[in-house]
Tab-separated table of C-alpha atoms in Angstrom:
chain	number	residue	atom	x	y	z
A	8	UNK	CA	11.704	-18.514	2.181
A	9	UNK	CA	9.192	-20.514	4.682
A	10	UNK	CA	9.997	-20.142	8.310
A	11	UNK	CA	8.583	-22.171	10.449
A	12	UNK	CA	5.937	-19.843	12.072
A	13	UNK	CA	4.705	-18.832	8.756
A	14	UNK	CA	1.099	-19.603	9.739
A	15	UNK	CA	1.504	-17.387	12.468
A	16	UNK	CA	2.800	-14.409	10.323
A	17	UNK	CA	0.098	-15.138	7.961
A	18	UNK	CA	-2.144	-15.049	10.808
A	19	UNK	CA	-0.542	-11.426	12.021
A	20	UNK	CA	-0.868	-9.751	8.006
A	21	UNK	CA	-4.426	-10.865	7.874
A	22	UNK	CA	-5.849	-9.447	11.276
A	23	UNK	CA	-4.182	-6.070	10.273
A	24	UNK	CA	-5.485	-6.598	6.893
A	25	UNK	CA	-8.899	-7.164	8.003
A	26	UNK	CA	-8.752	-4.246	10.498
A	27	UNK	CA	-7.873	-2.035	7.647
A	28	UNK	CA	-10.189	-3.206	5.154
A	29	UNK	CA	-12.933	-2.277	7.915
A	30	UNK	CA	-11.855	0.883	8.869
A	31	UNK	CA	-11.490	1.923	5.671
A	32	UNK	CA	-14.949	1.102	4.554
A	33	UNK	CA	-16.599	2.516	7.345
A	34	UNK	CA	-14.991	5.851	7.048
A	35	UNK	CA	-15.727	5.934	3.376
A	36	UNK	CA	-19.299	5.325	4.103
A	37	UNK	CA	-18.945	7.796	6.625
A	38	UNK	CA	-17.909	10.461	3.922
A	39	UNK	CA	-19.995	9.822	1.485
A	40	UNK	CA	-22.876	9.593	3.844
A	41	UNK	CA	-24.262	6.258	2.321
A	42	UNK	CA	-22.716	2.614	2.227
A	43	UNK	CA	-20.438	2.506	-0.804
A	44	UNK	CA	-21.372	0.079	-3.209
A	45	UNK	CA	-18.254	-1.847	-4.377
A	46	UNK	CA	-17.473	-2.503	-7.990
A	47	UNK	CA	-15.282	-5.892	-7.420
A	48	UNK	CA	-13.577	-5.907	-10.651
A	49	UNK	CA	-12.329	-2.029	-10.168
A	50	UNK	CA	-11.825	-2.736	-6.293
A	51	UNK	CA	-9.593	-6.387	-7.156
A	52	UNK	CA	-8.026	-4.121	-9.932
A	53	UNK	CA	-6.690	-1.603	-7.515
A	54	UNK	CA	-5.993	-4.290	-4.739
A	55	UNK	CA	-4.124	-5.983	-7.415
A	56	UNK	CA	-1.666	-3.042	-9.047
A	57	UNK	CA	-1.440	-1.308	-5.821
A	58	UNK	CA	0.833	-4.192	-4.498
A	59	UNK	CA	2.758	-4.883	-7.627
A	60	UNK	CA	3.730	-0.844	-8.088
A	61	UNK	CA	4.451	-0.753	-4.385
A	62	UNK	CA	6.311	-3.845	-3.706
A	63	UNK	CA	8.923	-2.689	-7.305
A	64	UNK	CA	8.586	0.886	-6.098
A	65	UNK	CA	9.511	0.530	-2.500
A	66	UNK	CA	12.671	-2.031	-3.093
A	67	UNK	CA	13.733	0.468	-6.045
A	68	UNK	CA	13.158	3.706	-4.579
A	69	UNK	CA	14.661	2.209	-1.241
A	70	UNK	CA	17.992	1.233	-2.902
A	71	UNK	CA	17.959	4.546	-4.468
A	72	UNK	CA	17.529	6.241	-1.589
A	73	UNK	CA	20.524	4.468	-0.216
A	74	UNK	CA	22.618	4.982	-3.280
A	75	UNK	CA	22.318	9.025	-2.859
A	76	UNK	CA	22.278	9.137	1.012
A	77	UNK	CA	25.001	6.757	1.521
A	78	UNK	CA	22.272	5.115	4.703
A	79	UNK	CA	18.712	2.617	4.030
A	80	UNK	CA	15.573	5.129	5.167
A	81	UNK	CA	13.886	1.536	6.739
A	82	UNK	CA	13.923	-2.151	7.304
A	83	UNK	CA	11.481	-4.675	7.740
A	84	UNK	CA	11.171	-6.202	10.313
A	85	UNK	CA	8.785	-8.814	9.783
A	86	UNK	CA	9.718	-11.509	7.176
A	87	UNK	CA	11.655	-9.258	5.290
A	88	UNK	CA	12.652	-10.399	1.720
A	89	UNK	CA	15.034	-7.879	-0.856
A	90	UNK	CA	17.805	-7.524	1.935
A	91	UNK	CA	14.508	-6.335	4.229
A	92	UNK	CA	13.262	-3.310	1.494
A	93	UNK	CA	10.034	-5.549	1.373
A	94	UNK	CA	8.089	-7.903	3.616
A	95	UNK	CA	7.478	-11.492	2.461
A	96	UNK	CA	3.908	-10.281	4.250
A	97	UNK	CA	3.134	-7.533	1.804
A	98	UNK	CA	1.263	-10.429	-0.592
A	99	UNK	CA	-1.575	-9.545	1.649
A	100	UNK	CA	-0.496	-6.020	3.496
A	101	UNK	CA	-0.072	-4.176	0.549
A	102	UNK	CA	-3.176	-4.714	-1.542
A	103	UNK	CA	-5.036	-3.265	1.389
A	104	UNK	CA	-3.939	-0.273	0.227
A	105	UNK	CA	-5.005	-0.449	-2.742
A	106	UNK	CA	-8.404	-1.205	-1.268
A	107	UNK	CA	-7.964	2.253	0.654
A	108	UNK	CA	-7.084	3.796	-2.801
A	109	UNK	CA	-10.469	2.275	-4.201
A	110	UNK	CA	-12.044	4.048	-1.348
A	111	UNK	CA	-10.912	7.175	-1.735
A	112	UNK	CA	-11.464	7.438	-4.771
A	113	UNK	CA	-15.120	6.678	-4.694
A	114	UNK	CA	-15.336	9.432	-1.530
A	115	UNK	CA	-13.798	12.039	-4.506
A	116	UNK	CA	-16.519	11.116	-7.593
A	117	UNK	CA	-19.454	10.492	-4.893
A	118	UNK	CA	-18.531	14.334	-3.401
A	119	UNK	CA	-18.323	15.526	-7.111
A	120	UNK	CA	-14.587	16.433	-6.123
A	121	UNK	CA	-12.371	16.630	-9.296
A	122	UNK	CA	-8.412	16.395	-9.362
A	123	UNK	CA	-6.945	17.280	-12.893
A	124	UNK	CA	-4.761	16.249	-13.857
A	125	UNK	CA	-5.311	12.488	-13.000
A	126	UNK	CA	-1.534	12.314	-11.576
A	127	UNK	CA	-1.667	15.135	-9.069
A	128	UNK	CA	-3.859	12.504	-7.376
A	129	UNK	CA	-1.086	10.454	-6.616
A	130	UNK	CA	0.562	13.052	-5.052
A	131	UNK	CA	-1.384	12.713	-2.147
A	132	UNK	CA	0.331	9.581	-1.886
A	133	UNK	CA	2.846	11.692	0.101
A	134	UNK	CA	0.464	12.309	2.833
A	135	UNK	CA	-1.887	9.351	3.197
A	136	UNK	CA	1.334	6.796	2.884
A	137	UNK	CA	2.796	7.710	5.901
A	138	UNK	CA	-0.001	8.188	7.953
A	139	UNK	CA	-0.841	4.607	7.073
A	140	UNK	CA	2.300	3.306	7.920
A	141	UNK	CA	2.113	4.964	11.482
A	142	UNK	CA	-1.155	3.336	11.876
A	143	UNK	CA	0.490	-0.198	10.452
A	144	UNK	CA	3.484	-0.036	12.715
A	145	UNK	CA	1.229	1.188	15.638
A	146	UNK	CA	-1.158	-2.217	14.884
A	147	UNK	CA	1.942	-4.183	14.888
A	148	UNK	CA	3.364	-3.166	18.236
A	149	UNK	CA	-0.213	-2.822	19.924
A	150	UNK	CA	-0.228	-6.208	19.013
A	151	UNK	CA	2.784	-7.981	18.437
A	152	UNK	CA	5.288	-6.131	19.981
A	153	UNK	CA	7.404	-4.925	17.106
A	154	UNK	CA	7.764	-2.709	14.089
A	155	UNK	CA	6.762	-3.773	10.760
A	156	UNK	CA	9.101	-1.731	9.534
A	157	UNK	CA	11.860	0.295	11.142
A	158	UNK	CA	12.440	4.035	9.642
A	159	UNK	CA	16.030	4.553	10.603
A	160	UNK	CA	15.484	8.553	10.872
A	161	UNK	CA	14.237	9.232	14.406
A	162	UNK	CA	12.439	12.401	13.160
A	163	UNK	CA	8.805	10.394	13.370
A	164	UNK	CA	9.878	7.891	16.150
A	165	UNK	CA	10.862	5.765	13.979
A	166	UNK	CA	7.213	4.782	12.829
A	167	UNK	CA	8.033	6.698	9.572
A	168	UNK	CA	9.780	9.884	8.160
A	169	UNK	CA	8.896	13.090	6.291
A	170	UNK	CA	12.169	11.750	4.369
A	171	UNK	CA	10.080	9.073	2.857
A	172	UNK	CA	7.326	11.396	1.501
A	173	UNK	CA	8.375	12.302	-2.170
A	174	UNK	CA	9.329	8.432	-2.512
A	175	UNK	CA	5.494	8.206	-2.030
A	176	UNK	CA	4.801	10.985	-4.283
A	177	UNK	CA	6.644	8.959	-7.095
A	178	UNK	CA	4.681	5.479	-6.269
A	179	UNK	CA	1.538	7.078	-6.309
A	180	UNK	CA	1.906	9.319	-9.326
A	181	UNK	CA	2.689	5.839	-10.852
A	182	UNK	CA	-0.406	3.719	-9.585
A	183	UNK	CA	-2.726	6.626	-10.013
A	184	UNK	CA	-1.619	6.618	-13.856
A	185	UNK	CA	-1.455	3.156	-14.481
A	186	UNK	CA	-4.690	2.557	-13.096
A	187	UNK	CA	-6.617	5.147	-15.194
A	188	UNK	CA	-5.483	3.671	-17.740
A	189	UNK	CA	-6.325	0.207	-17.188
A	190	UNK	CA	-9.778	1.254	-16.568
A	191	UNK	CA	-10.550	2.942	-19.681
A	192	UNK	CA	-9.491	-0.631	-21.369
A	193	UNK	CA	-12.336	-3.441	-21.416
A	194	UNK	CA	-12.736	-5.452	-18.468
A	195	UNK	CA	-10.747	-8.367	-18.223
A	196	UNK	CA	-10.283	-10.325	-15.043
A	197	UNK	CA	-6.810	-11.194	-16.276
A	198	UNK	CA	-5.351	-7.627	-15.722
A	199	UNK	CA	-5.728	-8.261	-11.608
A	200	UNK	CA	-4.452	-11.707	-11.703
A	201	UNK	CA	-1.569	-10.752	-13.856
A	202	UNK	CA	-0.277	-7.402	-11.149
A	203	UNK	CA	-1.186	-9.676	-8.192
A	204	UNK	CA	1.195	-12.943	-9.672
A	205	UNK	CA	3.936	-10.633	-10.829
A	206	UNK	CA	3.610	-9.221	-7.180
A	207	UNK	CA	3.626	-12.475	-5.589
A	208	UNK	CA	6.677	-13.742	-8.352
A	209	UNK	CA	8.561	-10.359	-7.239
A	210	UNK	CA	8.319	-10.895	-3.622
A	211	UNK	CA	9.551	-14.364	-3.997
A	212	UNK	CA	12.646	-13.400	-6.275
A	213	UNK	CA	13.987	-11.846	-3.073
């Protein structure tokens, strides 16, 4: 669906994207103490799943969510897609967080910081996920003068909600395993083409 001030929307996901992708490489530098060398093929990798397991996760899990509680926990407001669960956007918005993922993960192995199991890593989903989206909604109405997405509960202001935490839990849990797993395969530059086309084909669908 092609509005006609897509270039301008385009133009909005990409200055947030490249704020993010600069904060988050300075304060992983910061952490580690030294500038973090990137790998690109585990960096595109996690750019790549990150948005296809969020974009499925987040329509899902938001329809869910309104199937037990009767009420939606948010709405896009940007060039929303999937009756607004998802952001026509979040081609480009949502692989930045898979570049934070990247990140992180490099501050844990360069710190000699081990998580076992692999999948309680993804548990901190529940706590980095909405303190992202505060500072993504915060960007967008510095900026632009509205929410990127709405959180109906009032409970966070409406930038998120501690209501949306173990739906984060569940989406991480689920990137954090598929991507280990991925990465003990060969490298193949056709795995992150693949997650970021079925992405893009998923967002489209709606």
């Amino acid at each position: 669906m092609l509005l006609p001030h897509t270039g301008l929307l385009i133009l909005q996901g990409l200055s947030g994207a490249l704020v993010g992708v600069t904060l988050f490489y300075l304060l992983g530098s910061l952490l580690t103490r030294q500038w973090i060398r990137i790998d690109a093929y585990q960096l595109t990798l996690s750019m790549a799943v990150a948005f296809l397991v969020a974009v499925v996760c987040e329509v899902y899990l938001g329809k869910l969510y309104y199937l037990v509680m009767g009420e939606r926990l948010w709405q896009y407001r940007v060039w929303p897609v999937h009756d607004g669960y998802t952001s026509m956007l979040n081609f480009i918005i949502w692989p930045v967080y898979g570049y934070y993922v990247y990140f992180f993960h490099q501050v844990l192995r360069q710190n000699a910081i081990t998580i076992r199991p692999q999948w309680l890593k993804g548990l901190l989903s529940g706590v980095d996920g909405p303190l992202l989206e505060i500072l993504a909604n915060g960007f967008f109405l510095l900026f632009y003068g509205t929410f990127y997405f709405y959180y109906l509960p009032d409970d966070m202001r409406h930038y998120t909600s501690v209501q949306v935490v173990p739906l984060y839990m569940v989406m991480g849990v689920v990137l954090t395993l598929l991507l280990e797993a991925l990465l003990r395969r060969p490298r193949r530059w056709q795995y992150p083409a693949v997650f970021y086309l079925a992405g893009v084909g998923f967002v489209l669908a709606g």
